[in-house]
């Protein structure tokens, strides 16, 4: 008997026993399909979070007031008032600092904004023209805050598209109209381009005003909330962090870096934190996937073992009629391979389709990991083939009569 | 040793050990059957006839004792050689038929020919011929479970005859078959025997046993009378 004939015979046996075949294939499909879909879901989440953070500016460093040391130390050093516009100017003009391009001093606070009948509560950001460049904010209509606005404390505002929708309705052109915030009337001079996204630092839901206007007229402070710095390239981020750190320590007359009254975070630091969080999420999904793989595997194993009695008798009969051990094992292996391969291919296709739908529904990127496909396939195929082969191998070693009498 | 003897057993014992109870199914069985003989084995139920037949068919091994098939010690043969003997030299009709479930009569009868590497056309032609010979020409595509007990037994007979074996071992081959058809089966056996093939048949019906040249009587695992 050649292999082709055995193959055809195996196909025949599989179609004769539809329930058994169907259940075994189902086990494999569930095992493989769910692993692919879940891992894809996890990776899509991770990627979408990462790309959103990267869209906020990739060479970005942020200086925040207060110590990186948590708790009491921070309070002891003057809380959140240690950064000033003077610091920002010094960084910008210092010849000691070579790795920094733009410097954006900022002060922001959530405030109630009103206009006519409607109002909204949103983030008001006191900024300089550098803000737009450092944070990759583009203007859809009108203009952004100008240097002159900052110098003369103009009462102007630039609105994010979400704020426009909230106050004036979708698609309205608010330029020339006014809003009230912090007891001041501000004239709207520009609207920013929609960036998309929600929740985490949603740049569409912000109001920009000149830094000086925010500090003096809206909130009555003389310090900064943060300074955003744009490094000249992504390669000098670490150097920039050090340079600025030492510069500020000196300027604040601190000799011990552990006593620093500010902290410098790079975009990479934030990215790392978020990545490790979403990485945990991915691991969790991978854990769930591993469980489905296990359940699928047990399903395959069960269906293979449940039929072991009938199959053992069949093997006894085949041996009695002159089948060699080798032929019997080859036949059973072939059957298992056809089963797992069919189930595997269906599972992969279903897994990919499911991932595609999930990515559409959650508007996250469509990511398929070849490693997860391979792993899922190898594990279920391994289980399927092992439990197809092992009982066959055992039965084929029996005397034909023993196998025929097996219960 | 008689050079003509195709089957020779020496002090065969078969002891089944099922937990606490030990059953001695065969006890010191020594006999021989010559090439071309037609032998019937008779004895009460449970006397060890089937056990003996399985050993003769190289489907099981004795607990002790020797079995020489065509001069060869069966216990010393390798899997490949045994497979060949079961396939080509011996035709075995089981008391319980043992057909492949959910499989047609044709496919059941063709199975031994597949293992012998017979070409497809020849397999189909022979299977059809032998199924017709046992009176199932109109049941070729019926699956095992669509056939009556007697019909299944006749499929099993066709399957044993189709390889034209040198030795035919039949365990109560007419147990479920009406007497008219049983006579037809007997004439098939006799024709095979006339062509020089050896036939060994278990039966408890005296008129079926009467077709044989020699009758071996078994009781409690021993040969009591030849
Ligand atoms: N696989 C087995 N395990 C235990 N006892 C068995 C087995 N097969 C047969 N026996 C016992 O061996 C004896 C002979 O059985 P068997 O050869 O089938 O008798 P017969 O075919 O003459 O009716 C019986 O007592 C039976 O119960
Ligand atoms: Mg019996």
XYZ file of C-alpha atoms and ligand atoms in Angstrom:
661
model
C 0.000 0.000 0.000
C 1.513 3.308 -0.943
C 1.120 6.549 0.962
C -1.385 8.046 -1.481
C -3.687 5.087 -1.041
C -3.309 5.306 2.738
C -4.099 9.002 2.522
C -7.286 8.315 0.578
C -8.239 5.573 3.023
C -7.642 7.926 5.964
C -9.844 10.553 4.350
C -12.467 7.843 3.886
C -12.317 6.835 7.559
C -12.598 10.465 8.606
C -15.673 11.106 6.468
C -17.266 7.848 7.693
C -17.012 9.023 11.298
C -18.392 12.525 10.922
C -19.156 13.241 14.570
C -15.749 12.185 15.794
C -14.022 14.069 12.995
C -16.167 17.159 13.529
C -15.553 17.295 17.272
C -11.814 16.822 16.940
C -11.604 19.570 14.317
C -13.753 21.835 16.495
C -11.353 21.378 19.415
C -8.431 22.419 17.271
C -10.326 25.328 15.719
C -11.231 26.716 19.155
C -7.713 26.260 20.467
C -5.983 27.955 17.565
C -8.630 30.533 16.700
C -8.934 31.964 20.195
C -5.190 32.210 20.688
C -4.759 34.157 17.469
C -7.694 36.470 18.161
C -6.740 37.198 21.771
C -3.055 37.783 21.125
C -3.968 40.035 18.219
C -6.347 42.003 20.426
C -3.610 42.512 23.014
C -1.048 43.649 20.494
C -3.485 45.962 18.771
C -4.202 47.672 22.077
C -0.517 48.054 22.812
C 0.219 49.479 19.383
C -2.627 51.957 19.401
C -1.625 53.295 22.808
C 1.989 53.575 21.703
C 1.221 55.355 18.476
C -1.042 57.788 20.307
C 1.751 58.669 22.720
C 4.244 58.983 19.897
C 1.883 61.363 18.084
C 2.274 63.734 21.030
C 5.874 64.377 19.989
C 8.645 61.847 20.071
C 11.652 63.983 21.024
C 9.800 65.450 23.932
C 11.226 66.044 27.402
C 9.027 67.394 30.154
C 10.340 69.213 33.198
C 7.935 69.077 36.096
C 8.223 70.868 39.399
C 8.815 68.804 42.511
C 11.154 65.949 43.169
C 11.142 62.544 41.524
C 11.361 61.318 45.115
C 7.838 60.771 46.271
C 6.100 61.894 49.424
C 7.441 64.359 51.983
C 10.535 65.420 50.072
C 8.468 67.046 47.414
C 6.407 69.093 49.862
C 9.495 70.231 51.717
C 10.925 71.727 48.581
C 8.099 74.056 47.818
C 5.633 71.755 46.136
C 4.779 72.676 42.600
C 5.961 76.255 42.473
C 9.661 75.743 41.747
C 9.627 76.188 37.965
C 9.532 79.699 36.541
C 9.456 81.403 33.189
C 12.953 82.532 34.005
C 14.076 78.887 34.080
C 12.587 78.324 30.629
C 14.268 81.429 29.203
C 17.604 80.456 30.730
C 17.429 77.000 29.178
C 16.574 78.504 25.806
C 19.388 81.038 25.829
C 22.134 79.111 27.649
C 25.194 78.272 25.586
C 25.820 75.308 27.876
C 22.807 73.524 26.451
C 23.411 72.266 22.932
C 20.943 69.423 22.571
C 17.673 71.323 22.972
C 15.749 72.968 20.163
C 12.414 74.436 21.207
C 11.432 75.282 24.768
C 7.770 75.510 25.685
C 6.937 76.876 29.123
C 3.397 75.936 30.106
C 0.804 76.415 32.759
C -2.449 74.548 32.589
C -5.481 74.039 34.733
C -8.993 72.672 34.274
C -11.434 75.559 34.165
C -15.049 76.291 33.413
C -15.470 77.969 30.029
C -18.692 79.724 29.121
C -20.113 81.429 26.092
C -23.625 82.680 25.670
C -25.800 79.834 26.901
C -23.364 76.936 26.864
C -20.418 76.005 29.000
C -17.844 73.265 29.322
C -15.125 72.252 31.696
C -11.817 71.814 29.977
C -8.063 72.120 30.186
C -6.864 75.696 29.671
C -3.239 75.834 28.648
C -1.138 78.917 28.984
C 1.371 78.582 26.187
C 3.894 80.293 23.957
C 4.221 79.831 20.174
C 6.744 77.051 20.892
C 3.912 74.885 22.251
C 2.512 74.243 18.772
C 5.874 73.109 17.465
C 6.885 71.001 20.441
C 3.516 69.245 20.724
C 2.837 69.015 16.981
C -0.332 71.056 17.185
C -1.484 72.377 13.826
C -3.994 75.110 13.158
C -7.144 74.416 11.168
C -8.279 78.027 10.898
C -7.105 81.372 12.258
C -3.728 81.436 14.029
C -2.028 80.080 17.128
C -0.802 82.161 20.101
C 1.909 84.580 18.915
C 4.999 85.899 20.666
C 3.355 89.316 20.770
C 0.258 87.830 22.453
C 2.544 86.540 25.197
C 4.397 89.833 25.536
C 1.310 92.038 25.817
C -0.917 89.486 27.614
C -3.527 89.531 24.845
C -6.949 88.289 25.818
C -7.150 85.712 23.045
C -7.815 81.988 22.914
C -7.257 79.118 20.480
C -9.802 76.292 20.787
C -9.484 72.579 20.212
C -12.165 71.181 17.858
C -13.838 69.264 20.704
C -14.290 72.509 22.658
C -15.749 74.173 19.568
C -18.258 71.349 19.240
C -19.109 71.490 22.944
C -19.639 75.275 22.967
C -20.828 76.201 19.481
C -21.984 72.933 17.968
C -20.347 70.644 15.458
C -18.697 72.356 12.464
C -19.351 75.936 13.691
C -16.776 78.672 12.958
C -16.202 80.463 16.285
C -13.387 82.765 15.173
C -14.108 86.345 16.191
C -16.495 85.272 18.946
C -15.649 85.338 22.643
C -15.502 82.943 25.553
C -15.291 83.651 29.242
C -12.781 81.935 31.470
C -11.376 82.802 34.890
C -13.359 86.024 34.937
C -11.902 87.262 31.668
C -13.377 87.603 28.207
C -11.143 86.084 25.561
C -11.455 86.541 21.825
C -11.196 83.360 19.762
C -8.427 83.706 17.178
C -7.896 80.124 16.042
C -9.067 76.504 16.017
C -6.625 73.579 16.045
C -6.680 70.590 13.716
C -8.375 67.462 15.102
C -5.820 64.878 16.221
C -8.249 62.199 17.229
C -8.010 60.084 20.321
C -9.704 60.318 23.631
C -8.909 60.180 27.320
C -5.169 60.306 27.752
C -4.034 63.890 26.935
C -6.712 64.520 24.364
C -5.372 67.517 22.467
C -8.718 68.142 20.821
C -10.265 69.040 24.149
C -8.068 71.998 25.146
C -8.121 75.790 25.111
C -4.841 77.605 24.480
C -4.231 81.087 25.815
C -1.018 83.189 26.017
C 1.133 81.949 28.913
C 1.262 85.350 30.585
C -2.500 85.807 30.301
C -3.031 82.431 31.971
C -0.529 83.131 34.755
C -1.432 86.681 35.648
C -5.035 87.202 34.555
C -6.768 83.844 34.724
C -5.092 81.986 37.559
C -2.953 84.525 39.425
C 0.285 82.549 39.690
C 3.890 83.363 38.871
C 5.251 79.869 38.354
C 5.013 77.315 35.557
C 3.162 74.017 35.466
C 5.810 72.402 33.309
C 8.363 73.067 30.617
C 8.277 70.957 27.502
C 11.548 70.676 25.629
C 12.183 69.352 22.186
C 15.505 67.570 21.844
C 17.325 68.097 18.560
C 17.026 64.401 17.744
C 15.817 61.203 19.329
C 19.444 60.052 19.752
C 20.394 62.849 22.157
C 17.458 62.393 24.512
C 19.588 60.983 27.330
C 22.229 63.703 26.904
C 19.561 66.390 26.839
C 18.034 65.013 30.012
C 21.437 65.215 31.743
C 22.402 68.623 30.377
C 19.146 70.251 31.378
C 19.165 68.469 34.715
C 22.611 69.761 35.708
C 21.849 73.202 34.321
C 18.717 73.532 36.434
C 20.411 72.109 39.537
C 23.065 74.793 39.208
C 20.529 77.483 38.534
C 18.467 76.440 41.567
C 21.696 76.348 43.626
C 21.373 72.687 44.498
C 24.498 70.540 44.679
C 22.944 67.147 45.308
C 20.912 65.650 42.445
C 18.782 63.760 44.959
C 17.619 67.132 46.278
C 16.358 68.255 42.878
C 13.151 70.310 43.048
C 12.118 69.222 39.550
C 12.038 66.077 37.512
C 12.644 65.514 33.844
C 10.612 62.882 32.072
C 11.244 61.863 28.518
C 8.496 60.735 26.219
C 10.292 57.402 26.305
C 9.793 57.214 30.099
C 6.077 57.715 29.656
C 6.024 55.290 26.776
C 7.840 52.694 28.848
C 5.337 52.990 31.675
C 2.378 52.696 29.364
C 4.008 49.926 27.353
C 4.616 47.915 30.448
C 0.994 48.440 31.465
C -0.381 47.364 28.114
C 2.249 44.614 28.100
C 0.632 43.296 31.274
C -2.688 43.427 29.478
C -1.230 41.480 26.569
C 0.202 38.896 28.949
C -3.194 38.578 30.566
C -4.787 37.949 27.173
C -2.002 35.533 26.325
C -2.824 33.733 29.571
C -6.474 33.488 28.564
C -5.334 32.322 25.135
C -3.129 29.681 26.731
C -6.137 28.453 28.686
C -8.229 28.208 25.522
C -5.370 26.369 23.902
C -5.317 23.986 26.834
C -9.099 23.535 26.712
C -8.930 22.994 22.960
C -6.094 20.537 23.499
C -8.043 18.613 26.121
C -10.959 18.557 23.677
C -8.783 17.034 20.996
C -7.254 14.604 23.458
C -10.667 13.515 24.755
C -12.156 12.875 21.378
C -9.082 10.883 20.382
C -9.170 8.853 23.589
C -12.940 8.358 23.651
C -12.741 6.457 20.398
C -9.782 4.425 21.525
C -11.888 1.313 22.226
C -13.399 1.223 18.785
C -10.100 2.105 17.202
C -8.224 -0.555 19.151
C -10.653 -3.195 17.851
C -10.230 -1.817 14.364
C -6.471 -2.099 14.708
C -6.824 -5.692 15.959
C -8.922 -6.548 12.934
C -6.564 -4.866 10.503
C -3.637 -6.742 12.012
C -5.577 -10.027 11.813
C -6.107 -9.402 8.112
C -2.406 -8.836 7.528
C -1.675 -5.159 8.165
C 1.862 -4.506 9.296
C 2.419 -2.430 12.425
C 4.127 0.224 10.335
C 1.150 0.604 7.993
C -1.311 0.903 10.860
C 0.712 3.561 12.633
C 1.225 5.447 9.377
C -2.515 5.361 8.734
C -3.390 6.674 12.190
C -0.708 9.335 11.999
C -2.037 10.426 8.637
C -5.550 10.646 10.059
C -4.361 12.793 12.959
C -2.343 14.999 10.645
C -5.290 15.523 8.302
C -7.506 16.305 11.316
C -5.145 18.755 12.956
C -4.170 20.349 9.679
C -7.782 20.908 8.622
C -8.699 22.190 12.071
C -5.545 24.282 12.144
C -6.210 25.999 8.833
C -9.854 26.685 9.730
C -8.754 27.942 13.151
C -6.146 30.270 11.664
C -8.631 31.692 9.170
C -11.319 32.177 11.822
C -8.788 33.673 14.228
C -7.641 36.188 11.623
C -11.209 37.079 10.653
C -12.121 37.548 14.328
C -9.062 39.747 14.889
C -10.035 41.781 11.863
C -13.536 42.358 13.226
C -12.227 43.231 16.668
C -9.815 45.756 15.184
C -12.654 47.288 13.172
C -14.997 47.460 16.134
C -12.423 49.003 18.455
C -10.784 51.056 15.681
C -7.403 49.731 16.750
C -4.736 48.568 14.293
C -5.102 45.098 12.741
C -2.094 43.163 13.983
C -1.480 39.458 13.469
C 1.439 37.842 15.222
C 3.000 34.986 13.243
C 4.514 33.716 16.490
C 1.092 33.257 18.064
C -0.145 31.437 14.958
C 2.869 29.182 14.982
C 2.639 28.485 18.707
C -1.086 27.757 18.596
C -0.671 25.536 15.561
C 2.279 23.604 16.942
C 0.618 23.009 20.307
C -2.744 21.806 18.957
C -1.205 19.851 16.124
C 1.204 18.317 18.630
C -1.604 17.295 20.974
C -3.742 16.004 18.100
C -0.957 13.973 16.585
C 0.308 12.682 19.918
C -3.090 11.412 21.023
C -3.819 10.006 17.585
C -0.509 8.246 17.454
C 0.029 7.032 21.005
C -3.068 4.795 21.395
C -2.555 3.493 17.853
C 1.036 2.676 18.617
C -0.026 0.860 21.791
C -2.818 -1.075 20.061
C -0.611 -2.028 17.143
C 1.799 -3.674 19.586
C -0.887 -6.012 20.950
C -1.687 -9.480 19.650
C -4.563 -9.082 17.166
C -6.934 -10.983 19.442
C -6.075 -8.874 22.469
C -6.776 -5.741 20.471
C -10.029 -7.170 19.103
C -11.210 -7.950 22.642
C -10.204 -4.550 24.061
C -12.837 -2.838 26.171
C 8.174 -34.941 12.248
C 5.763 -35.587 9.452
C 6.901 -33.484 6.489
C 3.329 -33.207 5.270
C 2.023 -31.642 8.488
C 1.129 -27.974 7.994
C -0.089 -27.443 11.579
C 1.659 -29.020 14.532
C 1.173 -28.186 18.221
C 3.212 -29.488 21.137
C 1.918 -29.240 24.725
C -0.025 -26.030 24.183
C -1.273 -24.283 27.307
C -3.324 -21.125 27.394
C -4.073 -19.632 30.773
C -6.165 -16.465 31.095
C -5.399 -14.464 34.164
C -8.183 -12.069 34.956
C -7.375 -10.727 38.387
C -8.216 -13.367 40.971
C -9.516 -16.098 38.664
C -7.220 -18.142 36.480
C -8.878 -19.891 33.555
C -7.038 -22.741 31.930
C -8.502 -22.502 28.416
C -6.069 -24.971 26.825
C -4.276 -27.706 28.665
C -1.513 -29.756 27.066
C -2.890 -29.756 23.539
C -0.728 -31.684 21.049
C -1.916 -32.639 17.596
C -1.141 -32.184 13.963
C -2.994 -31.492 10.761
C -1.612 -32.450 7.379
C -1.541 -30.387 4.250
C -4.841 -30.723 2.373
C -6.850 -32.095 5.278
C -10.413 -31.010 6.126
C -10.748 -31.144 9.920
C -13.668 -30.279 12.160
C -13.211 -29.338 15.806
C -16.157 -30.062 18.079
C -16.793 -29.559 21.744
C -19.098 -27.889 24.226
C -19.198 -24.152 24.687
C -16.298 -22.817 26.730
C -14.123 -25.833 26.003
C -11.371 -23.707 24.417
C -12.109 -24.163 20.710
C -11.917 -20.481 19.799
C -8.814 -20.022 21.939
C -7.119 -22.837 20.038
C -8.228 -21.458 16.678
C -6.802 -18.010 17.442
C -3.442 -19.566 18.249
C -3.560 -21.630 15.032
C -4.346 -18.441 13.106
C -1.274 -16.677 14.576
C -3.606 -14.136 16.152
C -2.602 -14.990 19.708
C 0.286 -16.695 21.469
C 0.018 -19.709 23.799
C 1.103 -19.292 27.431
C 3.466 -22.209 26.894
C 4.071 -24.953 24.353
C 5.078 -24.844 20.722
C 3.170 -24.162 17.591
C 4.760 -24.933 14.236
C 3.056 -23.504 11.190
C 4.416 -25.004 7.992
C 7.521 -25.988 9.996
C 8.085 -22.516 11.462
C 7.860 -21.610 15.140
C 5.212 -18.887 15.219
C 6.441 -17.426 18.532
C 9.788 -16.682 16.896
C 8.390 -14.768 13.907
C 8.715 -11.014 13.518
C 5.781 -8.642 13.044
C 6.390 -8.333 9.293
C 6.489 -12.114 8.788
C 3.387 -12.644 10.910
C 1.537 -9.949 8.962
C 2.432 -11.738 5.747
C 1.275 -15.101 7.056
C -2.031 -13.697 8.314
C -2.511 -11.915 5.025
C -1.618 -14.570 2.477
C -1.386 -17.996 4.067
C -4.338 -17.966 6.454
C -7.968 -17.097 5.910
C -9.700 -16.590 9.252
C -13.460 -16.537 9.812
C -14.245 -15.122 13.258
C -17.079 -16.412 15.365
C -18.045 -12.749 15.885
C -17.480 -11.868 12.165
C -15.488 -8.737 13.040
C -16.313 -6.520 10.088
C -15.220 -2.891 9.919
C -18.175 -0.833 11.166
C -19.906 1.650 8.825
C -18.008 0.138 5.918
C -19.494 -1.532 2.841
C -19.343 -5.277 2.181
C -17.113 -4.573 -0.830
C -14.626 -2.540 1.179
C -14.556 -5.153 3.946
C -13.758 -7.921 1.500
C -11.178 -5.801 -0.313
C -9.270 -4.984 2.873
C -6.929 -8.028 2.953
C -6.179 -7.472 -0.735
C -5.173 -3.895 -0.019
C -2.596 -5.081 2.481
C -1.390 -7.611 -0.130
C -0.925 -4.802 -2.643
C -3.461 -6.141 -5.154
C -4.359 -3.601 -7.856
C -7.651 -1.753 -7.493
C -9.465 -3.280 -10.487
C -8.520 -6.802 -9.469
C -9.580 -6.113 -5.883
C -13.011 -4.960 -6.950
C -13.479 -7.801 -9.382
C -12.510 -10.459 -6.820
C -14.517 -8.911 -4.000
C -17.596 -8.867 -6.229
C -16.973 -12.471 -7.278
C -16.626 -13.829 -3.738
C -19.547 -11.831 -2.356
C -21.655 -13.266 -5.182
C -20.372 -16.773 -4.347
C -21.632 -16.429 -0.742
C -24.975 -15.168 -2.032
C -24.550 -11.424 -1.412
C -24.306 -10.252 -5.026
C -27.154 -7.826 -4.342
C -25.689 -6.453 -1.086
C -22.293 -5.194 -2.293
C -22.695 -1.597 -1.140
C -24.500 -2.333 2.124
C -22.541 -1.295 5.197
C -21.964 -3.760 8.030
C -24.759 -2.375 10.191
C -27.218 -2.616 7.288
C -26.714 -6.401 7.092
C -28.262 -9.194 9.181
C -26.097 -11.445 11.367
C -26.101 -14.208 8.774
C -25.229 -11.765 5.987
C -22.381 -10.323 8.036
C -21.088 -13.823 8.608
C -21.132 -14.442 4.860
C -19.202 -11.203 4.251
C -16.635 -12.508 6.756
C -16.477 -15.809 4.828
C -15.969 -13.997 1.505
C -13.216 -11.918 3.124
C -11.430 -15.091 4.319
C -11.720 -16.828 0.936
C -10.780 -13.917 -1.287
C -7.023 -14.297 -0.760
C -7.279 -17.982 -1.714
C -5.424 -18.975 1.499
C -3.484 -22.197 1.954
C -5.176 -22.657 5.332
C -8.775 -21.725 6.042
C -9.632 -21.424 9.739
C -13.347 -21.080 10.384
C -14.821 -20.514 13.851
C -18.457 -21.684 13.687
C -18.810 -20.308 10.154
C -22.436 -21.380 9.746
C -23.568 -20.454 13.256
C -26.011 -17.851 11.992
C -26.709 -19.102 8.514
C -29.824 -20.993 7.368
C -29.180 -24.629 6.506
C -29.680 -24.282 2.725
C -27.064 -21.520 2.553
C -24.891 -23.422 5.053
C -24.713 -26.290 2.558
C -23.599 -23.835 -0.149
C -20.874 -22.531 2.160
C -19.790 -26.109 2.839
C -19.487 -26.795 -0.877
C -17.285 -23.691 -1.185
C -15.053 -25.063 1.599
C -14.963 -28.467 -0.069
C -14.021 -27.002 -3.419
C -11.141 -25.126 -1.755
C -10.151 -28.353 -0.003
C -10.240 -30.302 -3.306
C -7.773 -27.760 -4.714
C -5.327 -28.886 -2.021
C -6.017 -26.258 0.641
C -6.220 -27.166 4.324
C -9.520 -26.422 6.097
C -10.011 -26.381 9.882
C -13.528 -25.644 11.071
C -15.135 -25.355 14.487
C -18.754 -26.418 14.656
C -21.226 -27.879 17.089
C -23.575 -29.148 14.353
C -22.958 -32.849 13.535
C -24.296 -32.573 9.954
C -21.855 -29.693 9.258
C -19.005 -31.637 10.891
C -19.897 -34.563 8.660
C -18.368 -32.709 5.702
C -14.915 -33.025 7.302
C -12.572 -35.980 6.869
C -11.573 -35.960 10.533
C -13.160 -34.671 13.720
C -11.206 -33.524 16.793
C -13.215 -33.432 20.022
C -12.241 -30.890 22.680
C -13.409 -30.742 26.275
C -12.171 -28.539 29.133
C -9.204 -27.422 27.062
C -8.073 -30.976 26.257
C -8.354 -33.155 23.198
C -10.550 -36.025 24.272
C -11.032 -37.990 21.072
C -9.802 -37.962 17.492
N -9.805 -13.083 26.992
C -10.205 -13.976 27.917
N -10.001 -13.718 29.221
C -10.370 -14.582 30.161
N -10.933 -15.770 29.908
C -11.176 -16.108 28.628
C -10.821 -15.227 27.564
N -11.184 -15.811 26.388
C -11.725 -16.993 26.716
N -11.728 -17.167 28.044
C -12.194 -18.367 28.747
O -11.523 -19.462 28.197
C -12.418 -20.539 28.063
C -12.440 -20.989 26.617
O -13.059 -20.015 25.827
P -13.289 -20.214 24.251
O -11.998 -20.608 23.659
O -13.918 -18.963 23.739
O -14.309 -21.422 24.208
P -15.243 -21.938 23.008
O -14.863 -21.212 21.778
O -14.946 -23.399 22.955
O -16.635 -21.679 23.420
C -13.761 -20.051 28.556
O -13.905 -20.530 29.891
C -13.648 -18.574 28.514
O -14.414 -18.019 29.548
Mg -15.984 -20.080 20.463
